[in-house]
Amino acid sequence: MRSDTGLLSWLAGAPADVRIAFRRLRRRPAFTASAVLIFGLGTGFSTAIAGVYQALFLRPLPYADESRLTAVVSTFPDDKGKPQELVASGFDYLSWKAARSFDSWGAHTVQDLSVLLGDRMERVNAESVTASLFTTLGTRAMLGRLPSEDDERQGADVAVLSCEFWQRLGGDSTMVGRSLRIDGRPFLVIGVMQPGFTTLFQKSDLYVPLLLNPANQPPSQRRIYAVVARLAPGVRPEQAASELAGISRRLGSEFPDTDRGWGVIVKPLREQYFGARRPLFRVLMGGVGLVLLIGCANLAHLSLAGALARRGEFALRSVLGAARAHLLRQQAAESLLLALGGGAAGLAIAVAAIKLLLGIDPAIARLAGPVHLSVPLAGFALLVAVAASFLGLAAP
């Protein structure tokens, strides 16, 4: 009971200590501004990096059952014998589909197409995609339907619009079923994709069928297709890679002019498209942490100088009966106020820092998608600011 009464008494004095701490900080504007700036910069950049990192590596991919999705990549050794990752040929793609380690396959390639909009032609970002790509990714159309294998076999001139391009055209649901002139030919619009949809993180305005069949894909060195495949249940990427390696060796023996020396690897989809950026974010986070620690050390020196200057005040208050817990509570109140100020400044800085990070590399912006401050990120910012403030001010 005594301990509970003591705790309540200690807490009851907290509001008064906050007011005292606020007045003390206001009397030291240079120190207060320096502390808030140090905590704000460290908190802001840490929060921005954490937000972009979360978008790249922790946010669920916008595809069904992403754990089974893999990128299938051709490889060819460079001058030093190190395998270089490259896109695939249509012939290789069709040969790989014989592997029993996968449930479904898909391929796509990027191209520019001209679309007649009213009385003017406009170049748009487009993709040629196999009908099976949509099935493999587990996506659906928002309006209408997606290309089918019958469309591929018949070579049908059909097109699917992205939601954003459809909205640019007026966002009219009657667009499905109408004709759109693409590269001088009429294409039937059969569907509109879900908002924000991307095929393997490649944003496009429209999608047309990719015609890949043994009749039009002989062995060739023309490698322009990105390939994704969905593992069969219970199959690990290593098993699938082993089966595909056997197919690749056979192709190298049968078609030495086009396939000798080529290999194949299988990677989880996230690792293929995001993995190369992970070391960059580790370096950035380490650098920001180092700067924050240096700032805390500098702040600790300033705090120590202030504490030495007030040594006589503390001694007098102790003689007059001020308990050590009371003095510590005031110090904690000062740290908390600086943390709140640094956290608020950090949130403002984080907004600009996120734009800066996404602007450094367009590929990161494309892969991460929209990154916004959220409640978890705001909590992270406050936690960093509180930890930094107590580290910087408690060191003396």
Short mmCIF file of N, CA and C in Angstrom, two decimals, residues 56-174:
data_model
loop_
_atom_site.label_atom_id
_atom_site.label_comp_id
_atom_site.label_asym_id
_atom_site.label_seq_id
_atom_site.Cartn_x
_atom_site.Cartn_y
_atom_site.Cartn_z
N LEU A 56 8.41 -1.65 -49.10
CA LEU A 56 9.14 -2.55 -49.99
C LEU A 56 9.16 -3.99 -49.48
N PHE A 57 9.40 -4.17 -48.18
CA PHE A 57 9.72 -5.51 -47.69
C PHE A 57 8.69 -6.12 -46.74
N LEU A 58 7.80 -5.32 -46.21
CA LEU A 58 6.85 -5.86 -45.22
C LEU A 58 5.40 -5.79 -45.69
N ARG A 59 5.09 -4.84 -46.56
CA ARG A 59 3.71 -4.73 -47.04
C ARG A 59 3.38 -5.93 -47.94
N PRO A 60 2.23 -6.57 -47.73
CA PRO A 60 1.86 -7.71 -48.59
C PRO A 60 1.81 -7.30 -50.06
N LEU A 61 2.29 -8.18 -50.92
CA LEU A 61 2.22 -7.91 -52.35
C LEU A 61 0.76 -7.93 -52.80
N PRO A 62 0.43 -7.18 -53.85
CA PRO A 62 -0.96 -7.11 -54.29
C PRO A 62 -1.39 -8.30 -55.14
N TYR A 63 -0.90 -9.48 -54.80
CA TYR A 63 -1.23 -10.68 -55.56
C TYR A 63 -1.66 -11.79 -54.60
N ALA A 64 -2.48 -12.69 -55.10
CA ALA A 64 -3.00 -13.77 -54.26
C ALA A 64 -1.89 -14.76 -53.89
N ASP A 65 -1.88 -15.17 -52.62
CA ASP A 65 -0.96 -16.22 -52.14
C ASP A 65 0.46 -15.96 -52.63
N GLU A 66 1.01 -14.81 -52.22
CA GLU A 66 2.31 -14.37 -52.76
C GLU A 66 3.45 -15.32 -52.42
N SER A 67 3.32 -16.14 -51.37
CA SER A 67 4.42 -17.02 -50.97
C SER A 67 4.76 -18.04 -52.04
N ARG A 68 3.83 -18.33 -52.95
CA ARG A 68 4.07 -19.32 -53.99
C ARG A 68 4.48 -18.69 -55.32
N LEU A 69 4.51 -17.37 -55.37
CA LEU A 69 4.87 -16.70 -56.62
C LEU A 69 6.38 -16.57 -56.75
N THR A 70 6.89 -16.92 -57.90
CA THR A 70 8.34 -16.87 -58.14
C THR A 70 8.63 -16.18 -59.47
N ALA A 71 9.79 -15.57 -59.53
CA ALA A 71 10.31 -15.06 -60.80
C ALA A 71 11.24 -16.11 -61.38
N VAL A 72 11.07 -16.41 -62.64
CA VAL A 72 11.93 -17.37 -63.34
C VAL A 72 12.80 -16.56 -64.30
N VAL A 73 14.11 -16.63 -64.08
CA VAL A 73 15.03 -15.71 -64.74
C VAL A 73 16.11 -16.48 -65.49
N SER A 74 16.36 -16.08 -66.72
CA SER A 74 17.47 -16.63 -67.49
C SER A 74 18.79 -16.07 -66.97
N THR A 75 19.84 -16.88 -67.08
CA THR A 75 21.17 -16.40 -66.68
C THR A 75 22.17 -16.73 -67.78
N PHE A 76 23.20 -15.89 -67.86
CA PHE A 76 24.29 -16.15 -68.80
C PHE A 76 25.57 -15.60 -68.16
N PRO A 77 26.67 -16.39 -68.18
CA PRO A 77 27.89 -15.94 -67.50
C PRO A 77 28.54 -14.76 -68.20
N ASP A 78 29.10 -13.84 -67.39
CA ASP A 78 29.84 -12.73 -67.96
C ASP A 78 31.28 -13.17 -68.23
N ASP A 79 32.15 -12.21 -68.53
CA ASP A 79 33.55 -12.54 -68.86
C ASP A 79 34.27 -13.22 -67.71
N LYS A 80 33.82 -12.99 -66.47
CA LYS A 80 34.46 -13.59 -65.31
C LYS A 80 33.75 -14.87 -64.86
N GLY A 81 32.76 -15.30 -65.64
CA GLY A 81 32.05 -16.52 -65.31
C GLY A 81 30.93 -16.36 -64.31
N LYS A 82 30.64 -15.13 -63.91
CA LYS A 82 29.57 -14.89 -62.95
C LYS A 82 28.23 -14.81 -63.68
N PRO A 83 27.21 -15.59 -63.26
CA PRO A 83 25.92 -15.56 -63.95
C PRO A 83 25.25 -14.19 -63.86
N GLN A 84 24.83 -13.68 -65.02
CA GLN A 84 24.10 -12.42 -65.08
C GLN A 84 22.62 -12.71 -65.33
N GLU A 85 21.76 -12.06 -64.58
CA GLU A 85 20.33 -12.31 -64.69
C GLU A 85 19.76 -11.50 -65.85
N LEU A 86 18.99 -12.20 -66.71
CA LEU A 86 18.42 -11.58 -67.90
C LEU A 86 17.00 -12.09 -68.10
N VAL A 87 16.27 -11.40 -68.96
CA VAL A 87 14.93 -11.85 -69.27
C VAL A 87 15.00 -13.05 -70.23
N ALA A 88 13.83 -13.64 -70.48
CA ALA A 88 13.78 -14.91 -71.20
C ALA A 88 13.32 -14.74 -72.64
N SER A 89 13.58 -15.76 -73.43
CA SER A 89 13.03 -15.82 -74.80
C SER A 89 11.68 -16.51 -74.74
N GLY A 90 10.89 -16.29 -75.78
CA GLY A 90 9.59 -16.97 -75.85
C GLY A 90 9.76 -18.48 -75.93
N PHE A 91 10.80 -18.93 -76.63
CA PHE A 91 11.04 -20.37 -76.76
C PHE A 91 11.36 -20.98 -75.39
N ASP A 92 12.21 -20.31 -74.62
CA ASP A 92 12.54 -20.82 -73.30
C ASP A 92 11.30 -20.88 -72.42
N TYR A 93 10.50 -19.82 -72.49
CA TYR A 93 9.27 -19.78 -71.67
C TYR A 93 8.37 -20.98 -71.97
N LEU A 94 8.16 -21.24 -73.25
CA LEU A 94 7.30 -22.37 -73.61
C LEU A 94 7.93 -23.70 -73.18
N SER A 95 9.25 -23.81 -73.23
CA SER A 95 9.93 -25.04 -72.81
C SER A 95 9.83 -25.22 -71.30
N TRP A 96 9.97 -24.15 -70.55
CA TRP A 96 9.91 -24.23 -69.08
C TRP A 96 8.53 -24.68 -68.61
N LYS A 97 7.50 -24.37 -69.37
CA LYS A 97 6.14 -24.69 -68.94
C LYS A 97 5.91 -26.19 -68.81
N ALA A 98 6.83 -26.98 -69.33
CA ALA A 98 6.70 -28.43 -69.17
C ALA A 98 7.02 -28.88 -67.75
N ALA A 99 7.66 -28.01 -66.95
CA ALA A 99 8.04 -28.38 -65.58
C ALA A 99 6.80 -28.64 -64.74
N ARG A 100 6.83 -29.72 -63.96
CA ARG A 100 5.69 -30.09 -63.13
C ARG A 100 5.73 -29.45 -61.74
N SER A 101 6.77 -28.67 -61.49
CA SER A 101 6.88 -28.03 -60.17
C SER A 101 6.00 -26.80 -60.03
N PHE A 102 5.35 -26.41 -61.14
CA PHE A 102 4.56 -25.18 -61.11
C PHE A 102 3.12 -25.45 -61.48
N ASP A 103 2.23 -24.64 -60.90
CA ASP A 103 0.81 -24.73 -61.23
C ASP A 103 0.45 -23.90 -62.45
N SER A 104 1.06 -22.72 -62.57
CA SER A 104 0.72 -21.83 -63.68
C SER A 104 1.89 -20.91 -63.99
N TRP A 105 1.83 -20.34 -65.19
CA TRP A 105 2.91 -19.50 -65.70
C TRP A 105 2.33 -18.23 -66.31
N GLY A 106 3.17 -17.22 -66.41
CA GLY A 106 2.77 -16.01 -67.12
C GLY A 106 3.99 -15.27 -67.61
N ALA A 107 3.83 -14.51 -68.69
CA ALA A 107 4.93 -13.72 -69.25
C ALA A 107 4.39 -12.40 -69.75
N HIS A 108 5.26 -11.42 -69.79
CA HIS A 108 4.85 -10.11 -70.32
C HIS A 108 6.08 -9.38 -70.83
N THR A 109 5.83 -8.41 -71.68
CA THR A 109 6.89 -7.53 -72.17
C THR A 109 6.31 -6.15 -72.36
N VAL A 110 7.15 -5.15 -72.15
CA VAL A 110 6.71 -3.76 -72.21
C VAL A 110 6.86 -3.24 -73.63
N GLN A 111 5.93 -2.38 -74.04
CA GLN A 111 6.03 -1.76 -75.34
C GLN A 111 5.28 -0.43 -75.34
N ASP A 112 5.64 0.43 -76.27
CA ASP A 112 4.91 1.69 -76.48
C ASP A 112 3.94 1.51 -77.62
N LEU A 113 2.71 1.95 -77.41
CA LEU A 113 1.70 1.87 -78.45
C LEU A 113 1.09 3.24 -78.65
N SER A 114 0.58 3.47 -79.84
CA SER A 114 -0.10 4.72 -80.16
C SER A 114 -1.60 4.50 -80.11
N VAL A 115 -2.30 5.34 -79.37
CA VAL A 115 -3.75 5.23 -79.23
C VAL A 115 -4.39 6.50 -79.78
N LEU A 116 -5.42 6.32 -80.61
CA LEU A 116 -6.15 7.47 -81.16
C LEU A 116 -7.16 7.94 -80.12
N LEU A 117 -6.94 9.14 -79.60
CA LEU A 117 -7.83 9.74 -78.62
C LEU A 117 -8.45 10.99 -79.24
N GLY A 118 -9.69 10.84 -79.69
CA GLY A 118 -10.33 11.95 -80.39
C GLY A 118 -9.69 12.17 -81.73
N ASP A 119 -9.08 13.35 -81.91
CA ASP A 119 -8.44 13.66 -83.19
C ASP A 119 -6.93 13.66 -83.09
N ARG A 120 -6.37 13.07 -82.03
CA ARG A 120 -4.92 13.07 -81.87
C ARG A 120 -4.43 11.68 -81.45
N MET A 121 -3.19 11.39 -81.84
CA MET A 121 -2.55 10.15 -81.44
C MET A 121 -1.73 10.40 -80.18
N GLU A 122 -1.77 9.46 -79.26
CA GLU A 122 -1.01 9.59 -78.02
C GLU A 122 -0.24 8.30 -77.76
N ARG A 123 1.05 8.45 -77.41
CA ARG A 123 1.87 7.29 -77.05
C ARG A 123 1.57 6.93 -75.61
N VAL A 124 1.30 5.66 -75.36
CA VAL A 124 0.97 5.23 -74.00
C VAL A 124 1.88 4.05 -73.62
N ASN A 125 2.04 3.87 -72.33
CA ASN A 125 2.77 2.70 -71.82
C ASN A 125 1.85 1.49 -71.88
N ALA A 126 2.32 0.45 -72.53
CA ALA A 126 1.49 -0.74 -72.71
C ALA A 126 2.30 -2.00 -72.43
N GLU A 127 1.60 -3.09 -72.30
CA GLU A 127 2.25 -4.39 -72.11
C GLU A 127 1.53 -5.44 -72.94
N SER A 128 2.31 -6.31 -73.50
CA SER A 128 1.77 -7.53 -74.09
C SER A 128 1.88 -8.62 -73.03
N VAL A 129 0.76 -9.24 -72.69
CA VAL A 129 0.73 -10.20 -71.58
C VAL A 129 0.05 -11.48 -72.03
N THR A 130 0.53 -12.60 -71.50
CA THR A 130 -0.19 -13.85 -71.71
C THR A 130 -1.44 -13.85 -70.84
N ALA A 131 -2.48 -14.48 -71.30
CA ALA A 131 -3.71 -14.55 -70.51
C ALA A 131 -3.46 -15.24 -69.18
N SER A 132 -2.52 -16.19 -69.18
CA SER A 132 -2.23 -16.93 -67.96
C SER A 132 -1.54 -16.07 -66.90
N LEU A 133 -0.99 -14.90 -67.29
CA LEU A 133 -0.34 -14.05 -66.30
C LEU A 133 -1.34 -13.56 -65.26
N PHE A 134 -2.51 -13.14 -65.71
CA PHE A 134 -3.52 -12.67 -64.77
C PHE A 134 -3.96 -13.79 -63.83
N THR A 135 -4.11 -14.99 -64.38
CA THR A 135 -4.48 -16.13 -63.55
C THR A 135 -3.40 -16.45 -62.54
N THR A 136 -2.15 -16.41 -62.98
CA THR A 136 -1.03 -16.72 -62.09
C THR A 136 -0.95 -15.72 -60.94
N LEU A 137 -1.16 -14.44 -61.24
CA LEU A 137 -1.12 -13.42 -60.20
C LEU A 137 -2.37 -13.43 -59.33
N GLY A 138 -3.41 -14.10 -59.80
CA GLY A 138 -4.64 -14.17 -59.01
C GLY A 138 -5.41 -12.88 -58.97
N THR A 139 -5.44 -12.16 -60.10
CA THR A 139 -6.13 -10.88 -60.13
C THR A 139 -7.38 -10.96 -61.00
N ARG A 140 -8.26 -9.99 -60.81
CA ARG A 140 -9.51 -9.94 -61.57
C ARG A 140 -9.71 -8.55 -62.15
N ALA A 141 -10.59 -8.47 -63.14
CA ALA A 141 -10.92 -7.17 -63.71
C ALA A 141 -11.95 -6.47 -62.84
N MET A 142 -11.88 -5.13 -62.83
CA MET A 142 -12.90 -4.36 -62.12
C MET A 142 -14.19 -4.29 -62.95
N LEU A 143 -14.01 -4.15 -64.26
CA LEU A 143 -15.13 -4.14 -65.19
C LEU A 143 -14.82 -5.11 -66.33
N GLY A 144 -15.84 -5.76 -66.84
CA GLY A 144 -15.64 -6.64 -67.99
C GLY A 144 -14.87 -7.90 -67.62
N ARG A 145 -13.99 -8.31 -68.54
CA ARG A 145 -13.24 -9.55 -68.35
C ARG A 145 -11.79 -9.36 -68.76
N LEU A 146 -10.99 -10.40 -68.53
CA LEU A 146 -9.58 -10.40 -68.92
C LEU A 146 -9.39 -11.24 -70.17
N PRO A 147 -8.25 -11.09 -70.87
CA PRO A 147 -8.01 -11.92 -72.06
C PRO A 147 -8.02 -13.40 -71.69
N SER A 148 -8.48 -14.20 -72.61
CA SER A 148 -8.53 -15.65 -72.41
C SER A 148 -7.55 -16.34 -73.36
N GLU A 149 -7.34 -17.63 -73.13
CA GLU A 149 -6.47 -18.38 -74.03
C GLU A 149 -7.09 -18.47 -75.43
N ASP A 150 -8.41 -18.44 -75.52
CA ASP A 150 -9.05 -18.41 -76.83
C ASP A 150 -8.68 -17.13 -77.58
N ASP A 151 -8.63 -16.01 -76.86
CA ASP A 151 -8.21 -14.76 -77.50
C ASP A 151 -6.80 -14.90 -78.07
N GLU A 152 -5.92 -15.57 -77.31
CA GLU A 152 -4.55 -15.76 -77.77
C GLU A 152 -4.50 -16.64 -79.01
N ARG A 153 -5.21 -17.77 -78.94
CA ARG A 153 -5.18 -18.69 -80.08
C ARG A 153 -5.73 -18.05 -81.35
N GLN A 154 -6.75 -17.22 -81.18
CA GLN A 154 -7.38 -16.60 -82.35
C GLN A 154 -6.67 -15.32 -82.78
N GLY A 155 -5.70 -14.88 -81.97
CA GLY A 155 -5.02 -13.62 -82.29
C GLY A 155 -5.96 -12.44 -82.24
N ALA A 156 -6.91 -12.47 -81.30
CA ALA A 156 -7.94 -11.43 -81.24
C ALA A 156 -7.34 -10.09 -80.83
N ASP A 157 -7.79 -9.04 -81.47
CA ASP A 157 -7.37 -7.68 -81.12
C ASP A 157 -8.27 -7.17 -80.00
N VAL A 158 -7.89 -7.52 -78.78
CA VAL A 158 -8.65 -7.07 -77.61
C VAL A 158 -7.69 -6.35 -76.68
N ALA A 159 -8.23 -5.51 -75.82
CA ALA A 159 -7.40 -4.72 -74.91
C ALA A 159 -8.10 -4.58 -73.57
N VAL A 160 -7.28 -4.51 -72.52
CA VAL A 160 -7.75 -4.24 -71.17
C VAL A 160 -7.09 -2.94 -70.72
N LEU A 161 -7.87 -2.03 -70.15
CA LEU A 161 -7.37 -0.74 -69.72
C LEU A 161 -7.03 -0.75 -68.24
N SER A 162 -6.03 0.01 -67.86
CA SER A 162 -5.81 0.23 -66.43
C SER A 162 -6.91 1.14 -65.92
N CYS A 163 -7.19 1.08 -64.63
CA CYS A 163 -8.24 1.92 -64.06
C CYS A 163 -7.91 3.40 -64.26
N GLU A 164 -6.64 3.75 -64.09
CA GLU A 164 -6.24 5.14 -64.22
C GLU A 164 -6.41 5.65 -65.66
N PHE A 165 -6.05 4.82 -66.66
CA PHE A 165 -6.20 5.23 -68.05
C PHE A 165 -7.68 5.31 -68.42
N TRP A 166 -8.46 4.38 -67.90
CA TRP A 166 -9.91 4.40 -68.12
C TRP A 166 -10.52 5.69 -67.58
N GLN A 167 -10.07 6.14 -66.40
CA GLN A 167 -10.58 7.38 -65.83
C GLN A 167 -10.17 8.58 -66.68
N ARG A 168 -8.96 8.53 -67.25
CA ARG A 168 -8.53 9.60 -68.15
C ARG A 168 -9.44 9.69 -69.37
N LEU A 169 -9.98 8.54 -69.78
CA LEU A 169 -10.86 8.50 -70.95
C LEU A 169 -12.30 8.82 -70.58
N GLY A 170 -12.52 9.19 -69.33
CA GLY A 170 -13.88 9.57 -68.93
C GLY A 170 -14.49 8.71 -67.85
N GLY A 171 -13.91 7.50 -67.63
CA GLY A 171 -14.43 6.64 -66.58
C GLY A 171 -15.84 6.15 -66.83
N ASP A 172 -16.21 5.99 -68.08
CA ASP A 172 -17.56 5.54 -68.45
C ASP A 172 -17.59 4.02 -68.53
N SER A 173 -18.55 3.39 -67.82
CA SER A 173 -18.62 1.92 -67.84
C SER A 173 -18.95 1.38 -69.22
N THR A 174 -19.53 2.22 -70.09
CA THR A 174 -19.85 1.74 -71.44
C THR A 174 -18.61 1.66 -72.32
#
